[in-house]
Amino acid sequence: MTQDNPHLSRRTALRTVTGAALVSVAGCLNNDDSPDGGNSTPSDERGIIQQVTVEGAELVVEYSSEEGVDQINLVQPNGELFGQRETAAGSQQVSFEIGTSYEPGEYTVVALSGEETLAESSSLIQPEIGILGVGLYRNNPEKPWDEVYGDTETDRIKNGEAYVTVENTGSGPEAVVELIFTGDVPNPVEDPRGSGMYETEQVVISPGETTDLFSSSFPFGSESEEGMGCSPNGNSGQFTVTVRTQVGGDQVSKSFDVQYSGSTEMSDCEVSITEA
């Protein structure tokens, strides 16, 4: 992440002068009344800062081109300047690349005309990752398995390919950097080599996005010495999925009940997963 001048104070970043007119705008990125489902700030009274949104890994500011705005500053939660953008003639939008190494918290957008602060808008930029569910190829063949693994149907069943569906209900982008299965699965992996996700070190999830994380550890593959397998009489247990995130530095976990029945071979086993 590149910041234009990370050591400027908040006073310098705002560039206010004694007696300057200041229009303060209160707003947050998760405004439920916004037409896009909750990622924008409302307009201020003079219509200077019209909207602030997070699109992918960028913060986009839309402003009025009729108020003489010549610079937009973005101030971090710690009060230091994150970046500044000079406005172009006729333009009504600037953007800041926030990536997945930013500090979560309240960011302030400041619209300036020369040395005068015209408007200021504060927005909470913070990701929130949740685990929705877990699935196997044998139960969900409609998923894009070929795009991920590129192997045959027989191999996918034999290896126990699995996915975990996660969502970002927050207001900032997040990166999942590790996927772990523990508990009553045939091949539990507490400390996977690499990220535990198939051929990737991280998966970036934008605000409002839901995506599948495909496992590289094959937790429902061949039974290991520590794992639970299938039997004709059936087995049941509980396992936990954990994802580790980069921006928040969190470990998000969720437990699921599982039932195994049928043959002793996992490739012929029926597996039923429900939320615990």
mmCIF file of C-alpha atoms in Angstrom:
data_model
loop_
_atom_site.group_PDB
_atom_site.id
_atom_site.type_symbol
_atom_site.label_atom_id
_atom_site.label_comp_id
_atom_site.label_asym_id
_atom_site.label_seq_id
_atom_site.Cartn_x
_atom_site.Cartn_y
_atom_site.Cartn_z
ATOM 1 C CA MET A 1 0.000 0.000 0.000
ATOM 2 C CA THR A 2 1.437 3.366 -1.013
ATOM 3 C CA GLN A 3 0.518 6.407 0.979
ATOM 4 C CA ASP A 4 1.309 9.880 -0.319
ATOM 5 C CA ASN A 5 2.615 11.231 2.974
ATOM 6 C CA PRO A 6 1.892 9.003 5.986
ATOM 7 C CA HIS A 7 3.571 11.295 8.528
ATOM 8 C CA LEU A 8 1.471 14.432 8.051
ATOM 9 C CA SER A 9 -0.646 15.340 11.055
ATOM 10 C CA ARG A 10 -4.426 15.425 10.942
ATOM 11 C CA ARG A 11 -4.320 19.229 11.102
ATOM 12 C CA THR A 12 -2.096 19.352 8.031
ATOM 13 C CA ALA A 13 -4.149 16.697 6.289
ATOM 14 C CA LEU A 14 -7.363 18.623 6.716
ATOM 15 C CA ARG A 15 -5.692 21.879 5.618
ATOM 16 C CA THR A 16 -8.111 24.064 7.527
ATOM 17 C CA VAL A 17 -7.306 27.718 8.251
ATOM 18 C CA THR A 18 -8.660 30.056 10.896
ATOM 19 C CA GLY A 19 -12.124 31.250 9.976
ATOM 20 C CA ALA A 20 -12.515 28.766 7.120
ATOM 21 C CA ALA A 21 -16.058 27.631 6.467
ATOM 22 C CA LEU A 22 -16.505 23.957 7.333
ATOM 23 C CA VAL A 23 -19.451 21.817 6.358
ATOM 24 C CA SER A 24 -19.345 18.571 8.334
ATOM 25 C CA VAL A 25 -20.912 15.493 6.803
ATOM 26 C CA ALA A 26 -21.855 12.529 8.957
ATOM 27 C CA GLY A 27 -22.173 9.178 7.222
ATOM 28 C CA CYS A 28 -21.032 5.581 7.127
ATOM 29 C CA LEU A 29 -20.429 3.072 4.374
ATOM 30 C CA ASN A 30 -23.092 0.702 5.668
ATOM 31 C CA ASN A 31 -26.026 3.071 5.273
ATOM 32 C CA ASP A 32 -29.051 0.764 4.963
ATOM 33 C CA ASP A 33 -30.994 3.344 2.921
ATOM 34 C CA SER A 34 -28.470 3.434 0.086
ATOM 35 C CA PRO A 35 -29.716 2.014 -3.230
ATOM 36 C CA ASP A 36 -26.708 -0.291 -3.614
ATOM 37 C CA GLY A 37 -27.568 -2.228 -0.447
ATOM 38 C CA GLY A 38 -25.351 -0.448 2.021
ATOM 39 C CA ASN A 39 -21.945 0.804 0.839
ATOM 40 C CA SER A 40 -22.368 4.555 0.464
ATOM 41 C CA THR A 41 -22.603 7.788 2.461
ATOM 42 C CA PRO A 42 -25.495 10.221 2.094
ATOM 43 C CA SER A 43 -24.975 13.606 0.430
ATOM 44 C CA ASP A 44 -24.126 16.660 2.535
ATOM 45 C CA GLU A 45 -26.403 19.710 2.528
ATOM 46 C CA ARG A 46 -24.425 21.532 -0.168
ATOM 47 C CA GLY A 47 -24.002 18.373 -2.219
ATOM 48 C CA ILE A 48 -20.192 18.623 -2.237
ATOM 49 C CA ILE A 49 -19.267 15.085 -1.195
ATOM 50 C CA GLN A 50 -22.068 13.169 -2.850
ATOM 51 C CA GLN A 51 -21.080 9.565 -2.262
ATOM 52 C CA VAL A 52 -18.276 7.437 -0.826
ATOM 53 C CA THR A 53 -18.170 3.769 -1.793
ATOM 54 C CA VAL A 54 -15.786 0.838 -1.591
ATOM 55 C CA GLU A 55 -15.531 -0.926 -4.939
ATOM 56 C CA GLY A 56 -13.306 -3.980 -4.825
ATOM 57 C CA ALA A 57 -10.131 -2.771 -3.116
ATOM 58 C CA GLU A 58 -10.683 0.921 -3.952
ATOM 59 C CA LEU A 59 -12.397 3.733 -2.083
ATOM 60 C CA VAL A 60 -14.262 5.892 -4.606
ATOM 61 C CA VAL A 61 -15.325 9.463 -3.827
ATOM 62 C CA GLU A 62 -17.945 11.239 -5.915
ATOM 63 C CA TYR A 63 -18.174 15.008 -5.476
ATOM 64 C CA SER A 64 -19.842 18.038 -7.015
ATOM 65 C CA SER A 65 -17.882 19.692 -9.815
ATOM 66 C CA GLU A 66 -19.710 22.999 -9.256
ATOM 67 C CA GLU A 67 -18.265 23.860 -5.843
ATOM 68 C CA GLY A 68 -14.665 24.598 -6.857
ATOM 69 C CA VAL A 69 -13.196 21.417 -5.348
ATOM 70 C CA ASP A 70 -9.547 21.147 -6.387
ATOM 71 C CA GLN A 71 -8.289 18.453 -3.996
ATOM 72 C CA ILE A 72 -9.642 15.442 -2.103
ATOM 73 C CA ASN A 73 -7.767 14.149 0.962
ATOM 74 C CA LEU A 74 -8.234 10.794 2.683
ATOM 75 C CA VAL A 75 -7.301 10.690 6.376
ATOM 76 C CA GLN A 76 -6.617 7.425 8.229
ATOM 77 C CA PRO A 77 -8.144 6.418 11.585
ATOM 78 C CA ASN A 78 -4.910 7.478 13.349
ATOM 79 C CA GLY A 79 -5.275 11.016 11.937
ATOM 80 C CA GLU A 80 -2.449 10.727 9.417
ATOM 81 C CA LEU A 81 -2.876 11.389 5.717
ATOM 82 C CA PHE A 82 -3.514 8.247 3.672
ATOM 83 C CA GLY A 83 -3.456 9.999 0.317
ATOM 84 C CA GLN A 84 -4.494 13.044 -1.667
ATOM 85 C CA ARG A 85 -5.877 13.496 -5.158
ATOM 86 C CA GLU A 86 -5.921 16.634 -7.276
ATOM 87 C CA THR A 87 -9.203 16.949 -9.143
ATOM 88 C CA ALA A 88 -9.313 17.307 -12.918
ATOM 89 C CA ALA A 89 -11.446 19.870 -14.728
ATOM 90 C CA GLY A 90 -14.939 18.479 -15.276
ATOM 91 C CA SER A 91 -14.241 15.421 -13.149
ATOM 92 C CA GLN A 92 -16.612 14.327 -10.386
ATOM 93 C CA GLN A 93 -14.761 11.300 -9.028
ATOM 94 C CA VAL A 94 -11.437 10.283 -7.506
ATOM 95 C CA SER A 95 -10.321 6.944 -6.088
ATOM 96 C CA PHE A 96 -7.856 5.636 -3.517
ATOM 97 C CA GLU A 97 -6.376 2.123 -3.669
ATOM 98 C CA ILE A 98 -6.775 0.775 -0.134
ATOM 99 C CA GLY A 99 -5.864 -2.852 -0.945
ATOM 100 C CA THR A 100 -5.864 -5.427 1.851
ATOM 101 C CA SER A 101 -3.138 -3.925 4.056
ATOM 102 C CA TYR A 102 -5.087 -0.944 5.347
ATOM 103 C CA GLU A 103 -5.921 -0.209 8.983
ATOM 104 C CA PRO A 104 -9.638 -0.824 9.689
ATOM 105 C CA GLY A 105 -11.466 2.086 11.256
ATOM 106 C CA GLU A 106 -13.026 5.474 10.526
ATOM 107 C CA TYR A 107 -11.634 7.258 7.465
ATOM 108 C CA THR A 108 -12.306 10.898 6.700
ATOM 109 C CA VAL A 109 -12.763 12.313 3.199
ATOM 110 C CA VAL A 110 -11.998 16.047 2.966
ATOM 111 C CA ALA A 111 -12.961 18.258 0.004
ATOM 112 C CA LEU A 112 -10.756 21.339 -0.424
ATOM 113 C CA SER A 113 -10.729 24.511 -2.476
ATOM 114 C CA GLY A 114 -7.309 26.070 -2.158
ATOM 115 C CA GLU A 115 -6.773 26.431 1.603
ATOM 116 C CA GLU A 116 -10.490 26.234 2.407
ATOM 117 C CA THR A 117 -12.088 23.053 3.689
ATOM 118 C CA LEU A 118 -15.456 22.783 1.962
ATOM 119 C CA ALA A 119 -16.753 19.498 3.364
ATOM 120 C CA GLU A 120 -15.747 16.531 5.453
ATOM 121 C CA SER A 121 -17.271 13.031 5.501
ATOM 122 C CA SER A 122 -16.392 10.176 7.858
ATOM 123 C CA SER A 123 -16.905 6.521 6.943
ATOM 124 C CA LEU A 124 -16.179 3.264 8.737
ATOM 125 C CA ILE A 125 -14.077 0.941 6.592
ATOM 126 C CA GLN A 126 -13.956 -2.434 8.276
ATOM 127 C CA PRO A 127 -14.357 -5.978 6.917
ATOM 128 C CA GLU A 128 -16.503 -8.646 8.561
ATOM 129 C CA ILE A 129 -16.006 -12.238 7.410
ATOM 130 C CA GLY A 130 -18.508 -14.976 8.187
ATOM 131 C CA ILE A 131 -18.635 -18.675 7.279
ATOM 132 C CA LEU A 132 -21.906 -19.718 5.635
ATOM 133 C CA GLY A 133 -21.427 -23.392 4.846
ATOM 134 C CA VAL A 134 -19.295 -26.338 3.739
ATOM 135 C CA GLY A 135 -19.845 -28.639 0.781
ATOM 136 C CA LEU A 136 -18.326 -31.610 -1.059
ATOM 137 C CA TYR A 137 -18.108 -32.311 -4.761
ATOM 138 C CA ARG A 138 -20.267 -35.430 -4.447
ATOM 139 C CA ASN A 139 -23.116 -33.279 -3.082
ATOM 140 C CA ASN A 140 -22.541 -30.168 -5.206
ATOM 141 C CA PRO A 141 -21.328 -31.136 -8.717
ATOM 142 C CA GLU A 142 -22.712 -27.878 -10.158
ATOM 143 C CA LYS A 143 -19.860 -25.866 -8.597
ATOM 144 C CA PRO A 144 -16.997 -24.799 -10.957
ATOM 145 C CA TRP A 145 -14.725 -27.678 -9.921
ATOM 146 C CA ASP A 146 -13.068 -27.960 -13.338
ATOM 147 C CA GLU A 147 -11.962 -24.329 -13.151
ATOM 148 C CA VAL A 148 -10.351 -24.937 -9.765
ATOM 149 C CA TYR A 149 -8.909 -28.450 -9.801
ATOM 150 C CA GLY A 150 -9.044 -29.449 -13.458
ATOM 151 C CA ASP A 151 -9.120 -33.171 -12.629
ATOM 152 C CA THR A 152 -11.663 -35.912 -13.376
ATOM 153 C CA GLU A 153 -14.927 -36.611 -11.577
ATOM 154 C CA THR A 154 -13.522 -39.849 -10.124
ATOM 155 C CA ASP A 155 -10.490 -38.033 -8.701
ATOM 156 C CA ARG A 156 -12.662 -35.336 -7.137
ATOM 157 C CA ILE A 157 -14.755 -37.917 -5.270
ATOM 158 C CA LYS A 158 -11.721 -39.972 -4.264
ATOM 159 C CA ASN A 159 -9.757 -36.978 -2.992
ATOM 160 C CA GLY A 160 -12.732 -35.586 -1.075
ATOM 161 C CA GLU A 161 -12.674 -32.114 -2.658
ATOM 162 C CA ALA A 162 -14.426 -29.603 -0.416
ATOM 163 C CA TYR A 163 -15.290 -25.920 -0.408
ATOM 164 C CA VAL A 164 -16.197 -23.380 2.278
ATOM 165 C CA THR A 165 -18.584 -20.530 1.468
ATOM 166 C CA VAL A 166 -17.723 -17.227 3.151
ATOM 167 C CA GLU A 167 -19.198 -13.744 2.980
ATOM 168 C CA ASN A 168 -17.993 -10.233 3.754
ATOM 169 C CA THR A 169 -20.780 -8.292 5.446
ATOM 170 C CA GLY A 170 -18.464 -5.430 6.397
ATOM 171 C CA SER A 171 -17.635 -2.176 4.643
ATOM 172 C CA GLY A 172 -14.036 -2.880 3.593
ATOM 173 C CA PRO A 173 -12.197 -5.517 1.534
ATOM 174 C CA GLU A 174 -10.643 -8.510 3.278
ATOM 175 C CA ALA A 175 -8.194 -11.252 2.332
ATOM 176 C CA VAL A 176 -8.539 -14.830 3.588
ATOM 177 C CA VAL A 177 -5.033 -16.259 3.940
ATOM 178 C CA GLU A 178 -5.611 -19.653 5.573
ATOM 179 C CA LEU A 179 -8.259 -22.380 5.606
ATOM 180 C CA ILE A 180 -8.155 -25.110 8.274
ATOM 181 C CA PHE A 181 -10.296 -28.195 9.042
ATOM 182 C CA THR A 182 -10.207 -29.810 12.487
ATOM 183 C CA GLY A 183 -12.293 -32.429 14.265
ATOM 184 C CA ASP A 184 -14.238 -35.398 12.921
ATOM 185 C CA VAL A 185 -13.235 -35.424 9.258
ATOM 186 C CA PRO A 186 -11.329 -38.279 7.595
ATOM 187 C CA ASN A 187 -8.222 -36.153 7.051
ATOM 188 C CA PRO A 188 -8.090 -33.285 9.597
ATOM 189 C CA VAL A 189 -5.462 -30.661 8.890
ATOM 190 C CA GLU A 190 -4.649 -28.336 11.785
ATOM 191 C CA ASP A 191 -1.618 -26.689 10.176
ATOM 192 C CA PRO A 192 -1.875 -26.987 6.384
ATOM 193 C CA ARG A 193 1.070 -26.492 4.128
ATOM 194 C CA GLY A 194 0.685 -23.059 2.587
ATOM 195 C CA SER A 195 -2.762 -21.477 2.867
ATOM 196 C CA GLY A 196 -4.883 -24.634 2.798
ATOM 197 C CA MET A 197 -6.624 -23.205 -0.284
ATOM 198 C CA TYR A 198 -6.123 -24.625 -3.727
ATOM 199 C CA GLU A 199 -3.248 -22.934 -5.624
ATOM 200 C CA THR A 200 -3.590 -19.544 -3.997
ATOM 201 C CA GLU A 201 -2.036 -17.756 -1.049
ATOM 202 C CA GLN A 202 -5.054 -15.537 -0.430
ATOM 203 C CA VAL A 203 -8.585 -14.869 -1.606
ATOM 204 C CA VAL A 204 -9.706 -11.220 -1.631
ATOM 205 C CA ILE A 205 -13.369 -10.676 -0.745
ATOM 206 C CA SER A 206 -14.979 -7.306 -1.454
ATOM 207 C CA PRO A 207 -17.696 -5.789 0.773
ATOM 208 C CA GLY A 208 -21.012 -7.507 0.148
ATOM 209 C CA GLU A 209 -19.359 -10.387 -1.728
ATOM 210 C CA THR A 210 -19.923 -14.105 -1.137
ATOM 211 C CA THR A 211 -17.365 -16.580 -2.474
ATOM 212 C CA ASP A 212 -16.202 -20.188 -2.196
ATOM 213 C CA LEU A 213 -12.803 -21.187 -0.807
ATOM 214 C CA PHE A 214 -11.675 -24.484 -2.350
ATOM 215 C CA SER A 215 -9.571 -26.657 -0.053
ATOM 216 C CA SER A 216 -6.172 -28.050 -1.013
ATOM 217 C CA SER A 217 -5.916 -30.278 2.070
ATOM 218 C CA PHE A 218 -8.667 -32.740 0.981
ATOM 219 C CA PRO A 219 -10.245 -33.095 4.460
ATOM 220 C CA PHE A 220 -12.831 -35.579 3.175
ATOM 221 C CA GLY A 221 -10.324 -37.739 1.301
ATOM 222 C CA SER A 222 -8.600 -40.915 2.462
ATOM 223 C CA GLU A 223 -8.853 -41.551 6.198
ATOM 224 C CA SER A 224 -5.766 -40.695 8.218
ATOM 225 C CA GLU A 225 -4.780 -42.190 11.584
ATOM 226 C CA GLU A 226 -6.385 -39.252 13.421
ATOM 227 C CA GLY A 227 -9.479 -39.010 11.248
ATOM 228 C CA MET A 228 -13.017 -40.391 11.296
ATOM 229 C CA GLY A 229 -14.022 -42.651 8.432
ATOM 230 C CA CYS A 230 -17.102 -44.154 6.897
ATOM 231 C CA SER A 231 -18.730 -47.439 7.962
ATOM 232 C CA PRO A 232 -21.762 -49.488 6.850
ATOM 233 C CA ASN A 233 -23.390 -48.779 10.219
ATOM 234 C CA GLY A 234 -22.626 -45.071 10.025
ATOM 235 C CA ASN A 235 -20.540 -42.624 12.016
ATOM 236 C CA SER A 236 -21.359 -39.119 13.194
ATOM 237 C CA GLY A 237 -19.353 -36.311 14.688
ATOM 238 C CA GLN A 238 -18.548 -32.641 14.503
ATOM 239 C CA PHE A 239 -15.808 -30.680 12.753
ATOM 240 C CA THR A 240 -14.713 -27.053 12.740
ATOM 241 C CA VAL A 241 -13.709 -24.837 9.841
ATOM 242 C CA THR A 242 -11.411 -21.896 10.558
ATOM 243 C CA VAL A 243 -10.407 -19.089 8.213
ATOM 244 C CA ARG A 244 -7.647 -16.610 9.050
ATOM 245 C CA THR A 245 -7.857 -13.082 7.678
ATOM 246 C CA GLN A 246 -5.210 -10.506 6.822
ATOM 247 C CA VAL A 247 -6.794 -7.078 7.373
ATOM 248 C CA GLY A 248 -8.560 -7.836 10.632
ATOM 249 C CA GLY A 249 -5.995 -10.448 11.688
ATOM 250 C CA ASP A 250 -8.890 -12.601 12.900
ATOM 251 C CA GLN A 251 -9.538 -16.321 13.063
ATOM 252 C CA VAL A 252 -13.169 -16.966 12.221
ATOM 253 C CA SER A 253 -14.481 -20.448 13.077
ATOM 254 C CA LYS A 254 -17.725 -22.345 12.655
ATOM 255 C CA SER A 255 -18.689 -25.899 13.648
ATOM 256 C CA PHE A 256 -20.734 -28.402 11.631
ATOM 257 C CA ASP A 257 -22.338 -31.757 12.402
ATOM 258 C CA VAL A 258 -21.445 -34.552 9.988
ATOM 259 C CA GLN A 259 -22.780 -38.042 9.319
ATOM 260 C CA TYR A 260 -20.991 -40.751 7.344
ATOM 261 C CA SER A 261 -22.763 -43.860 6.062
ATOM 262 C CA GLY A 262 -22.375 -46.622 3.493
ATOM 263 C CA SER A 263 -19.175 -48.357 2.444
ATOM 264 C CA THR A 264 -15.955 -48.316 4.436
ATOM 265 C CA GLU A 265 -14.343 -46.624 1.433
ATOM 266 C CA MET A 266 -14.614 -42.838 1.547
ATOM 267 C CA SER A 267 -15.025 -42.713 -2.225
ATOM 268 C CA ASP A 268 -18.353 -44.584 -1.840
ATOM 269 C CA CYS A 269 -19.392 -42.918 1.409
ATOM 270 C CA GLU A 270 -22.471 -40.767 1.822
ATOM 271 C CA VAL A 271 -21.623 -37.575 3.701
ATOM 272 C CA SER A 272 -24.255 -35.278 5.226
ATOM 273 C CA ILE A 273 -23.181 -31.904 6.674
ATOM 274 C CA THR A 274 -25.402 -29.592 8.712
ATOM 275 C CA GLU A 275 -24.723 -26.508 10.788
ATOM 276 C CA ALA A 276 -24.048 -27.355 14.435
#
